Amino acid sequence: MARSDAPSPPVSWGRSRISTACTLDCPDSCSLQVTVERGRIVRIEGSHDAPSTAGYICGKVRRFDRRVYSAERILYPMRRKGPRGHAAFDQISWEEALDLIVERIEEARTRYGAESILPYYYGGSNGLLTNELDDARFFRRLGASRLARTICAAPTGAAAAAMYGRMPGVAYEDYAHARLIVVWGCNASASGIHLVSHIKAAQNAGAKLVVVDPRRTPLARMADLHLPARPGTDLPVALAVINDLFERGRADLGFLHAHADGVDELRQAAAEWTIDRAAQESGLDPAALRTFAEWYGTIAPAVVRCGWGQERNRNGGGSSLAILALPAVGGKFGVRGGGYTMSNSAAWGIAQEALVDEPSPSTRIVNMNELGRALTEFDNPPVTVLFVYNSNPLSTAPDQNRVREGLMRDDLFTIVHEQVMTDTAVYADLVLPATTFLEHYDIARGYGAYHLQVVQPVIAPVGEAKSNRDLFHELSVRFGFAEPDDAGEAGALIEAAAKLPDGLGTALLQGQRPDPPKGRFPVQFVDVRPGTADGRIKLFPAGLTRDGSSPYRYRPNPGSDTYPLSLISPASPHTISSTLGELRPTIVKLKIHPDDAAARSIADGDPIRVYNELGEVHCEASVTPEVRPGTVALPKGLWARSTFNGSTANALVPQTLSDIAGGACFNDARVQVELKGRH
Ligand SMILES: Nc1nc2c(c(=O)[nH]1)N[C@H]1C(S)=C(S)[C@@H](COP(=O)(O)OP(=O)(O)OC[C@H]3O[C@@H](n4cnc5c(=O)[nH]c(N)nc54)[C@H](O)[C@@H]3O)O[C@H]1N2
Ligand SMILES: Nc1nc2c(c(=O)[nH]1)N[C@H]1C(S)=C(S)[C@@H](COP(=O)(O)OP(=O)(O)OC[C@H]3O[C@@H](n4cnc5c(=O)[nH]c(N)nc54)[C@H](O)[C@@H]3O)O[C@H]1N2
Ligand SMILES: [Mo]
């Protein structure tokens, strides 16, 4: 089908430099300058357009042309031939592909009802136009099952919303003003590099750095104090500091009285966690934890960078609440460089719902962390059409073997809209080519850095790739949900911009990069305040836990003798989730502490088997004190090609949910490791 409604791409046969922005799932949302020669990308650089990008970007995006022009790029629609999972496909036209989608969806609707259709999508493209816009309108009109988007940031998001109404956080640049910086479960050196230089600058100016992380991350190596708490034990650690603040008279009772509810309940919940008891539970040196409490109680301005590594376990909601409560109890707000940083995406006041502008039906909600269960157990109705885009669930969702089992079902029709032949796409019945952020319009909103930027195509779509917007718009037209229009993607950009609050859209379309309404360097409790209903901090929010229990109830992971090691799988500097994992074909190394390796006669570089009741990963060992004893680490987002047996960390991750908000428990896995003969 001709791209009749496509914008004319800015192809120039000379050399041009085009300003745009990155929409990968990363807090930094960098501004880019892309050099294009004769319609081909030759250089991708960070620009100064967005001030926090400061002219530099990560190596992944600098070489993103490797994905754009990859030999594994999906160039046209393809239909499966031969058995599932064998990666054998026939090229078909877009016309045939869209016909097939209509046919399969109509069939599913007639036979089982529209709830048997499940959209599965997440962070591949973090822009406002490629993520819950035309796609959401389409699936809502269809009456498909709804996806609970819980795979990331569900516990932290629910905690920050309940306690502070998503108050914007301390800007990266303002870390320079802090005297104490606490980085809690965040590996910014990989996961959002622009924070690091500000932390270094603050340290050079005399600030102290505390890092709470079971791994000796690059920041932990630079830290004045590294607290390698066992995974999943942050709740007792944070409550012990809170308890210590109250006990030593260092809690800011005046501030709490004026601005917070639930103070007594929080104090009571914290009372059982003495420093010694929390240190025992988390495997920390009590003296080190005491030092942390001492510093937090006496140094200001103090800022906490609350990361996502700490939320991915059964206590992730409670720990997020307790960590975020620290600045309130310690009286750290109200000064530049004091407070916390969590997600800053709410600072713009942009409600995606307002952009979608289509009521949500009250259809079945499927928690995306339970995709394996949904595909193999749900029967009322079963999932019969799975529509995957912006996501690579076979790599990124828990319980990989169950997800694979589901994808192998004969009676499931799987559609995957993708850029490259991912592990998930290999199992599709229908593969559709998707544009990258260098080939379509979008609006990028940072969730760390305070950036809001227009994304524009720098090259024409590669092959027959279509953007999410074009795909779902065309499907909507076929189903009679939308009128054909000639405005195309650029029109969609203008339409969405018009719905943005506070003149943001006009500014964007005029080529500006507007600041958030309250400024780019908001001081908490000066420029920005809690967005809770009454503007007060809710230190003991109700209604968050499934069973009605206290949000601060600690649930120890009992582990077992069979599977004594704790497995974590955090962000790798080489991929964004699984995006770009195709470029890492080398066999991965499990990080294991020398004591744990010695006990298993494992030497550095040995082939090993990492296993539990859910699956096994065959890889190699990296024996290193970088991980604490009892904890082993694999990177998140690996592709099957990175291990000997094609299974990755998620083959070992259970489909269990966190205490609040149904979050994923990636860092709650327990495993055993053994030496394995060479392959
Ligand atoms: N290069 C790169 N950048 C990324 C991503 C990527 O995959 N690669 N992913 C993006 C996305 S989707 C997200 S959500 C963010 C995530 O960015 P981060 O907030 O940095 O989250 P993680 O990488 O999951 O984990 C951070 C740290 O938490 C530690 N950790 C694990 N379990 C625990 C625990 O129980 N307690 C504590 N205190 N620490 C723990 C890990 O060792 C790790 O060093 O990064 C974004 N940026
Ligand atoms: N073991 C373990 N697993 C984890 C985590 C962990 O800490 N440990 N972290 C989790 C986290 S934080 C997250 S956010 C999730 C992320 O999980 P996913 O959302 O699955 O993220 P990606 O792996 O980056 O896959 C996104 C896919 O979208 C595609 N894509 C990009 N742009 C577009 C577009 O415009 N249109 C279409 N159709 N496709 C596009 C990309 O090519 C890519 O293959 O992973 C989670 N998985
Ligand atoms: Mo994430």
PDB file of C-alpha atoms in Angstrom, residues 129-353:
ATOM      1  CA  LEU A 129       2.792   9.673  20.000  1.00  0.00           C
ATOM      2  CA  THR A 130       4.117   6.129  19.751  1.00  0.00           C
ATOM      3  CA  ASN A 131       2.906   4.912  23.095  1.00  0.00           C
ATOM      4  CA  GLU A 132      -0.747   4.750  24.085  1.00  0.00           C
ATOM      5  CA  LEU A 133      -2.225   7.063  21.516  1.00  0.00           C
ATOM      6  CA  ASP A 134      -3.615   5.715  18.218  1.00  0.00           C
ATOM      7  CA  ASP A 135      -2.901   2.231  19.545  1.00  0.00           C
ATOM      8  CA  ALA A 136      -4.895   2.907  22.725  1.00  0.00           C
ATOM      9  CA  ARG A 137      -7.779   4.372  20.741  1.00  0.00           C
ATOM     10  CA  PHE A 138      -7.804   1.311  18.505  1.00  0.00           C
ATOM     11  CA  PHE A 139      -7.775  -1.309  21.258  1.00  0.00           C
ATOM     12  CA  ARG A 140     -10.310   0.619  23.352  1.00  0.00           C
ATOM     13  CA  ARG A 141     -12.732   0.848  20.442  1.00  0.00           C
ATOM     14  CA  LEU A 142     -12.186  -2.833  19.823  1.00  0.00           C
ATOM     15  CA  GLY A 143     -12.945  -3.677  23.457  1.00  0.00           C
ATOM     16  CA  ALA A 144      -9.757  -5.710  23.785  1.00  0.00           C
ATOM     17  CA  SER A 145      -8.341  -6.839  27.123  1.00  0.00           C
ATOM     18  CA  ARG A 146      -6.480  -4.010  28.827  1.00  0.00           C
ATOM     19  CA  LEU A 147      -2.847  -4.323  29.773  1.00  0.00           C
ATOM     20  CA  ALA A 148      -1.737  -3.269  33.254  1.00  0.00           C
ATOM     21  CA  ARG A 149       1.608  -1.682  32.473  1.00  0.00           C
ATOM     22  CA  THR A 150       3.404  -2.872  35.553  1.00  0.00           C
ATOM     23  CA  ILE A 151       6.687  -4.271  34.278  1.00  0.00           C
ATOM     24  CA  CYS A 152       8.550  -1.206  35.454  1.00  0.00           C
ATOM     25  CA  ALA A 153       7.977   1.657  37.880  1.00  0.00           C
ATOM     26  CA  ALA A 154       4.649   0.338  39.150  1.00  0.00           C
ATOM     27  CA  PRO A 155       5.661   0.212  42.853  1.00  0.00           C
ATOM     28  CA  THR A 156       7.756   3.408  42.732  1.00  0.00           C
ATOM     29  CA  GLY A 157       5.050   5.162  40.726  1.00  0.00           C
ATOM     30  CA  ALA A 158       2.267   4.114  43.087  1.00  0.00           C
ATOM     31  CA  ALA A 159       4.364   5.070  46.127  1.00  0.00           C
ATOM     32  CA  ALA A 160       5.297   8.481  44.748  1.00  0.00           C
ATOM     33  CA  ALA A 161       1.700   9.143  43.702  1.00  0.00           C
ATOM     34  CA  ALA A 162       0.210   8.119  47.039  1.00  0.00           C
ATOM     35  CA  MET A 163       2.739   9.909  49.227  1.00  0.00           C
ATOM     36  CA  TYR A 164       3.494  13.071  47.233  1.00  0.00           C
ATOM     37  CA  GLY A 165       1.000  13.115  44.358  1.00  0.00           C
ATOM     38  CA  ARG A 166       3.904  12.776  41.953  1.00  0.00           C
ATOM     39  CA  MET A 167       5.650  15.983  43.019  1.00  0.00           C
ATOM     40  CA  PRO A 168       8.479  16.806  40.587  1.00  0.00           C
ATOM     41  CA  GLY A 169      11.907  16.018  41.940  1.00  0.00           C
ATOM     42  CA  VAL A 170      15.319  17.592  42.357  1.00  0.00           C
ATOM     43  CA  ALA A 171      16.920  18.352  38.957  1.00  0.00           C
ATOM     44  CA  TYR A 172      20.194  16.607  38.093  1.00  0.00           C
ATOM     45  CA  GLU A 173      21.892  20.014  37.943  1.00  0.00           C
ATOM     46  CA  ASP A 174      20.859  20.796  41.526  1.00  0.00           C
ATOM     47  CA  TYR A 175      22.808  17.832  42.888  1.00  0.00           C
ATOM     48  CA  ALA A 176      25.743  20.264  42.816  1.00  0.00           C
ATOM     49  CA  HIS A 177      24.112  22.032  45.782  1.00  0.00           C
ATOM     50  CA  ALA A 178      23.765  18.929  47.927  1.00  0.00           C
ATOM     51  CA  ARG A 179      26.151  18.137  50.765  1.00  0.00           C
ATOM     52  CA  LEU A 180      24.875  14.564  51.007  1.00  0.00           C
ATOM     53  CA  ILE A 181      23.775  12.473  48.013  1.00  0.00           C
ATOM     54  CA  VAL A 182      22.114   9.108  48.529  1.00  0.00           C
ATOM     55  CA  VAL A 183      21.842   6.904  45.439  1.00  0.00           C
ATOM     56  CA  TRP A 184      19.455   4.101  46.274  1.00  0.00           C
ATOM     57  CA  GLY A 185      19.077   1.174  43.859  1.00  0.00           C
ATOM     58  CA  CYS A 186      20.102   3.232  40.846  1.00  0.00           C
ATOM     59  CA  ASN A 187      23.053   2.587  38.574  1.00  0.00           C
ATOM     60  CA  ALA A 188      23.140   5.933  36.805  1.00  0.00           C
ATOM     61  CA  SER A 189      26.504   5.181  35.178  1.00  0.00           C
ATOM     62  CA  ALA A 190      24.585   2.792  32.938  1.00  0.00           C
ATOM     63  CA  SER A 191      20.957   3.820  33.249  1.00  0.00           C
ATOM     64  CA  GLY A 192      21.044   7.602  32.863  1.00  0.00           C
ATOM     65  CA  ILE A 193      24.599   8.873  32.494  1.00  0.00           C
ATOM     66  CA  HIS A 194      23.936  12.590  32.764  1.00  0.00           C
ATOM     67  CA  LEU A 195      23.430  12.462  36.525  1.00  0.00           C
ATOM     68  CA  VAL A 196      26.955  11.174  37.120  1.00  0.00           C
ATOM     69  CA  SER A 197      28.920  14.334  36.309  1.00  0.00           C
ATOM     70  CA  HIS A 198      26.749  16.328  38.719  1.00  0.00           C
ATOM     71  CA  ILE A 199      27.391  13.817  41.478  1.00  0.00           C
ATOM     72  CA  LYS A 200      31.124  13.978  40.805  1.00  0.00           C
ATOM     73  CA  ALA A 201      31.075  17.767  40.871  1.00  0.00           C
ATOM     74  CA  ALA A 202      29.240  17.764  44.196  1.00  0.00           C
ATOM     75  CA  GLN A 203      31.725  15.292  45.629  1.00  0.00           C
ATOM     76  CA  ASN A 204      34.601  17.451  44.463  1.00  0.00           C
ATOM     77  CA  ALA A 205      32.979  20.328  46.307  1.00  0.00           C
ATOM     78  CA  GLY A 206      32.897  18.260  49.493  1.00  0.00           C
ATOM     79  CA  ALA A 207      29.557  16.467  49.341  1.00  0.00           C
ATOM     80  CA  LYS A 208      29.342  12.936  50.703  1.00  0.00           C
ATOM     81  CA  LEU A 209      28.001  10.120  48.525  1.00  0.00           C
ATOM     82  CA  VAL A 210      26.163   7.090  49.921  1.00  0.00           C
ATOM     83  CA  VAL A 211      25.166   4.226  47.612  1.00  0.00           C
ATOM     84  CA  VAL A 212      22.739   1.476  48.613  1.00  0.00           C
ATOM     85  CA  ASP A 213      23.204  -1.363  46.140  1.00  0.00           C
ATOM     86  CA  PRO A 214      24.096  -5.053  46.442  1.00  0.00           C
ATOM     87  CA  ARG A 215      26.637  -4.476  43.676  1.00  0.00           C
ATOM     88  CA  ARG A 216      29.756  -2.355  43.750  1.00  0.00           C
ATOM     89  CA  THR A 217      28.575  -0.151  40.885  1.00  0.00           C
ATOM     90  CA  PRO A 218      30.811   2.591  39.468  1.00  0.00           C
ATOM     91  CA  LEU A 219      29.080   5.080  41.796  1.00  0.00           C
ATOM     92  CA  ALA A 220      29.493   2.702  44.740  1.00  0.00           C
ATOM     93  CA  ARG A 221      33.222   2.663  44.022  1.00  0.00           C
ATOM     94  CA  MET A 222      33.288   6.438  44.208  1.00  0.00           C
ATOM     95  CA  ALA A 223      31.097   6.543  47.308  1.00  0.00           C
ATOM     96  CA  ASP A 224      32.098   7.631  50.800  1.00  0.00           C
ATOM     97  CA  LEU A 225      29.837   4.876  52.048  1.00  0.00           C
ATOM     98  CA  HIS A 226      28.615   1.841  50.143  1.00  0.00           C
ATOM     99  CA  LEU A 227      25.827  -0.166  51.771  1.00  0.00           C
ATOM    100  CA  PRO A 228      25.590  -3.483  49.914  1.00  0.00           C
ATOM    101  CA  ALA A 229      22.215  -4.495  51.311  1.00  0.00           C
ATOM    102  CA  ARG A 230      20.902  -7.898  50.281  1.00  0.00           C
ATOM    103  CA  PRO A 231      18.364  -7.532  47.470  1.00  0.00           C
ATOM    104  CA  GLY A 232      14.844  -6.914  48.728  1.00  0.00           C
ATOM    105  CA  THR A 233      15.862  -5.680  52.189  1.00  0.00           C
ATOM    106  CA  ASP A 234      15.726  -1.932  51.591  1.00  0.00           C
ATOM    107  CA  LEU A 235      12.502  -1.590  53.547  1.00  0.00           C
ATOM    108  CA  PRO A 236      14.090  -2.469  56.914  1.00  0.00           C
ATOM    109  CA  VAL A 237      17.136  -0.356  56.049  1.00  0.00           C
ATOM    110  CA  ALA A 238      15.095   2.764  55.284  1.00  0.00           C
ATOM    111  CA  LEU A 239      12.779   2.206  58.257  1.00  0.00           C
ATOM    112  CA  ALA A 240      15.796   1.875  60.545  1.00  0.00           C
ATOM    113  CA  VAL A 241      17.073   5.267  59.410  1.00  0.00           C
ATOM    114  CA  ILE A 242      13.591   6.733  59.957  1.00  0.00           C
ATOM    115  CA  ASN A 243      13.426   5.157  63.396  1.00  0.00           C
ATOM    116  CA  ASP A 244      16.859   6.512  64.231  1.00  0.00           C
ATOM    117  CA  LEU A 245      15.829  10.024  63.154  1.00  0.00           C
ATOM    118  CA  PHE A 246      12.824   9.918  65.487  1.00  0.00           C
ATOM    119  CA  GLU A 247      14.736   8.303  68.354  1.00  0.00           C
ATOM    120  CA  ARG A 248      17.582  10.805  68.267  1.00  0.00           C
ATOM    121  CA  GLY A 249      15.312  13.798  68.016  1.00  0.00           C
ATOM    122  CA  ARG A 250      16.472  14.453  64.468  1.00  0.00           C
ATOM    123  CA  ALA A 251      13.054  14.127  62.857  1.00  0.00           C
ATOM    124  CA  ASP A 252      11.736  17.520  61.748  1.00  0.00           C
ATOM    125  CA  LEU A 253       8.539  17.442  63.788  1.00  0.00           C
ATOM    126  CA  GLY A 254       7.659  21.018  62.902  1.00  0.00           C
ATOM    127  CA  PHE A 255       7.773  20.277  59.191  1.00  0.00           C
ATOM    128  CA  LEU A 256       5.889  17.008  59.651  1.00  0.00           C
ATOM    129  CA  HIS A 257       3.168  18.693  61.667  1.00  0.00           C
ATOM    130  CA  ALA A 258       2.743  21.396  59.062  1.00  0.00           C
ATOM    131  CA  HIS A 259       2.886  19.224  55.948  1.00  0.00           C
ATOM    132  CA  ALA A 260       2.379  15.514  56.602  1.00  0.00           C
ATOM    133  CA  ASP A 261      -0.280  13.014  57.633  1.00  0.00           C
ATOM    134  CA  GLY A 262       0.363   9.521  58.945  1.00  0.00           C
ATOM    135  CA  VAL A 263       3.415  10.540  60.968  1.00  0.00           C
ATOM    136  CA  ASP A 264       2.552   8.434  64.026  1.00  0.00           C
ATOM    137  CA  GLU A 265       1.691   5.389  61.928  1.00  0.00           C
ATOM    138  CA  LEU A 266       4.984   5.601  60.062  1.00  0.00           C
ATOM    139  CA  ARG A 267       6.884   6.131  63.296  1.00  0.00           C
ATOM    140  CA  GLN A 268       5.210   3.071  64.747  1.00  0.00           C
ATOM    141  CA  ALA A 269       5.974   0.947  61.689  1.00  0.00           C
ATOM    142  CA  ALA A 270       9.609   2.022  61.860  1.00  0.00           C
ATOM    143  CA  ALA A 271       9.926   1.470  65.620  1.00  0.00           C
ATOM    144  CA  GLU A 272      10.603  -2.250  65.310  1.00  0.00           C
ATOM    145  CA  TRP A 273      13.610  -1.637  63.061  1.00  0.00           C
ATOM    146  CA  THR A 274      16.596  -0.749  65.168  1.00  0.00           C
ATOM    147  CA  ILE A 275      19.850  -0.209  63.293  1.00  0.00           C
ATOM    148  CA  ASP A 276      21.135  -3.556  64.539  1.00  0.00           C
ATOM    149  CA  ARG A 277      18.059  -5.516  63.545  1.00  0.00           C
ATOM    150  CA  ALA A 278      17.919  -3.943  60.074  1.00  0.00           C
ATOM    151  CA  ALA A 279      21.645  -4.511  59.588  1.00  0.00           C
ATOM    152  CA  GLN A 280      21.170  -8.151  60.511  1.00  0.00           C
ATOM    153  CA  GLU A 281      18.285  -8.563  58.078  1.00  0.00           C
ATOM    154  CA  SER A 282      20.011  -6.783  55.211  1.00  0.00           C
ATOM    155  CA  GLY A 283      23.459  -8.234  55.757  1.00  0.00           C
ATOM    156  CA  LEU A 284      25.015  -4.836  56.413  1.00  0.00           C
ATOM    157  CA  ASP A 285      27.705  -3.804  58.835  1.00  0.00           C
ATOM    158  CA  PRO A 286      25.747  -2.150  61.688  1.00  0.00           C
ATOM    159  CA  ALA A 287      28.455   0.501  62.049  1.00  0.00           C
ATOM    160  CA  ALA A 288      28.087   1.439  58.380  1.00  0.00           C
ATOM    161  CA  LEU A 289      24.320   1.691  58.681  1.00  0.00           C
ATOM    162  CA  ARG A 290      24.746   3.795  61.835  1.00  0.00           C
ATOM    163  CA  THR A 291      27.055   6.135  59.912  1.00  0.00           C
ATOM    164  CA  PHE A 292      24.441   6.494  57.189  1.00  0.00           C
ATOM    165  CA  ALA A 293      21.745   7.353  59.730  1.00  0.00           C
ATOM    166  CA  GLU A 294      24.112   9.801  61.409  1.00  0.00           C
ATOM    167  CA  TRP A 295      24.952  11.535  58.139  1.00  0.00           C
ATOM    168  CA  TYR A 296      21.344  11.657  57.000  1.00  0.00           C
ATOM    169  CA  GLY A 297      20.309  13.071  60.350  1.00  0.00           C
ATOM    170  CA  THR A 298      22.921  15.813  60.394  1.00  0.00           C
ATOM    171  CA  ILE A 299      23.884  16.853  56.851  1.00  0.00           C
ATOM    172  CA  ALA A 300      21.916  19.200  54.604  1.00  0.00           C
ATOM    173  CA  PRO A 301      21.115  19.787  51.841  1.00  0.00           C
ATOM    174  CA  ALA A 302      20.604  16.071  51.326  1.00  0.00           C
ATOM    175  CA  VAL A 303      19.113  14.498  48.206  1.00  0.00           C
ATOM    176  CA  VAL A 304      18.009  10.920  47.567  1.00  0.00           C
ATOM    177  CA  ARG A 305      18.098   9.521  44.029  1.00  0.00           C
ATOM    178  CA  CYS A 306      15.550   6.728  44.367  1.00  0.00           C
ATOM    179  CA  GLY A 307      16.109   4.208  41.583  1.00  0.00           C
ATOM    180  CA  TRP A 308      14.187   1.301  40.207  1.00  0.00           C
ATOM    181  CA  GLY A 309      16.509  -1.544  41.197  1.00  0.00           C
ATOM    182  CA  GLN A 310      15.065  -1.544  44.704  1.00  0.00           C
ATOM    183  CA  GLU A 311      11.423  -1.848  43.595  1.00  0.00           C
ATOM    184  CA  ARG A 312      11.719  -5.133  41.725  1.00  0.00           C
ATOM    185  CA  ASN A 313      10.918  -7.508  44.592  1.00  0.00           C
ATOM    186  CA  ARG A 314       8.115  -8.480  46.962  1.00  0.00           C
ATOM    187  CA  ASN A 315       8.871  -5.483  49.215  1.00  0.00           C
ATOM    188  CA  GLY A 316       9.345  -2.987  46.391  1.00  0.00           C
ATOM    189  CA  GLY A 317       6.326  -0.837  47.224  1.00  0.00           C
ATOM    190  CA  GLY A 318       7.096  -0.613  50.931  1.00  0.00           C
ATOM    191  CA  SER A 319      10.749   0.143  50.289  1.00  0.00           C
ATOM    192  CA  SER A 320       9.865   2.861  47.778  1.00  0.00           C
ATOM    193  CA  LEU A 321       7.532   4.447  50.346  1.00  0.00           C
ATOM    194  CA  ALA A 322      10.108   4.259  53.134  1.00  0.00           C
ATOM    195  CA  ILE A 323      12.907   5.698  50.959  1.00  0.00           C
ATOM    196  CA  LEU A 324      10.668   8.534  49.751  1.00  0.00           C
ATOM    197  CA  ALA A 325       9.573   9.257  53.343  1.00  0.00           C
ATOM    198  CA  LEU A 326      13.171   9.997  54.388  1.00  0.00           C
ATOM    199  CA  PRO A 327      13.352  13.621  53.213  1.00  0.00           C
ATOM    200  CA  ALA A 328      10.034  14.414  54.910  1.00  0.00           C
ATOM    201  CA  VAL A 329      11.058  12.911  58.242  1.00  0.00           C
ATOM    202  CA  GLY A 330      14.559  14.369  58.011  1.00  0.00           C
ATOM    203  CA  GLY A 331      13.254  17.827  57.100  1.00  0.00           C
ATOM    204  CA  LYS A 332      15.283  17.951  53.905  1.00  0.00           C
ATOM    205  CA  PHE A 333      12.868  19.863  51.680  1.00  0.00           C
ATOM    206  CA  GLY A 334      12.747  23.580  51.031  1.00  0.00           C
ATOM    207  CA  VAL A 335      16.372  24.127  50.003  1.00  0.00           C
ATOM    208  CA  ARG A 336      18.078  23.789  46.648  1.00  0.00           C
ATOM    209  CA  GLY A 337      19.734  20.372  46.485  1.00  0.00           C
ATOM    210  CA  GLY A 338      17.450  18.924  49.157  1.00  0.00           C
ATOM    211  CA  GLY A 339      14.676  16.346  48.736  1.00  0.00           C
ATOM    212  CA  TYR A 340      14.404  13.450  46.330  1.00  0.00           C
ATOM    213  CA  THR A 341      14.379  12.515  42.661  1.00  0.00           C
ATOM    214  CA  MET A 342      12.137   9.714  41.457  1.00  0.00           C
ATOM    215  CA  SER A 343      10.348   9.943  38.102  1.00  0.00           C
ATOM    216  CA  ASN A 344       9.958  13.520  36.888  1.00  0.00           C
ATOM    217  CA  SER A 345       7.548  12.743  34.066  1.00  0.00           C
ATOM    218  CA  ALA A 346       4.577  14.304  35.897  1.00  0.00           C
ATOM    219  CA  ALA A 347       6.257  17.728  35.996  1.00  0.00           C
ATOM    220  CA  TRP A 348       4.759  18.660  32.654  1.00  0.00           C
ATOM    221  CA  GLY A 349       1.161  18.144  33.726  1.00  0.00           C
ATOM    222  CA  ILE A 350       0.547  16.137  30.548  1.00  0.00           C
ATOM    223  CA  ALA A 351      -2.155  13.517  30.981  1.00  0.00           C
ATOM    224  CA  GLN A 352      -1.837  10.870  28.285  1.00  0.00           C
ATOM    225  CA  GLU A 353      -5.550  10.210  28.813  1.00  0.00           C
TER     226      GLU A 353
END
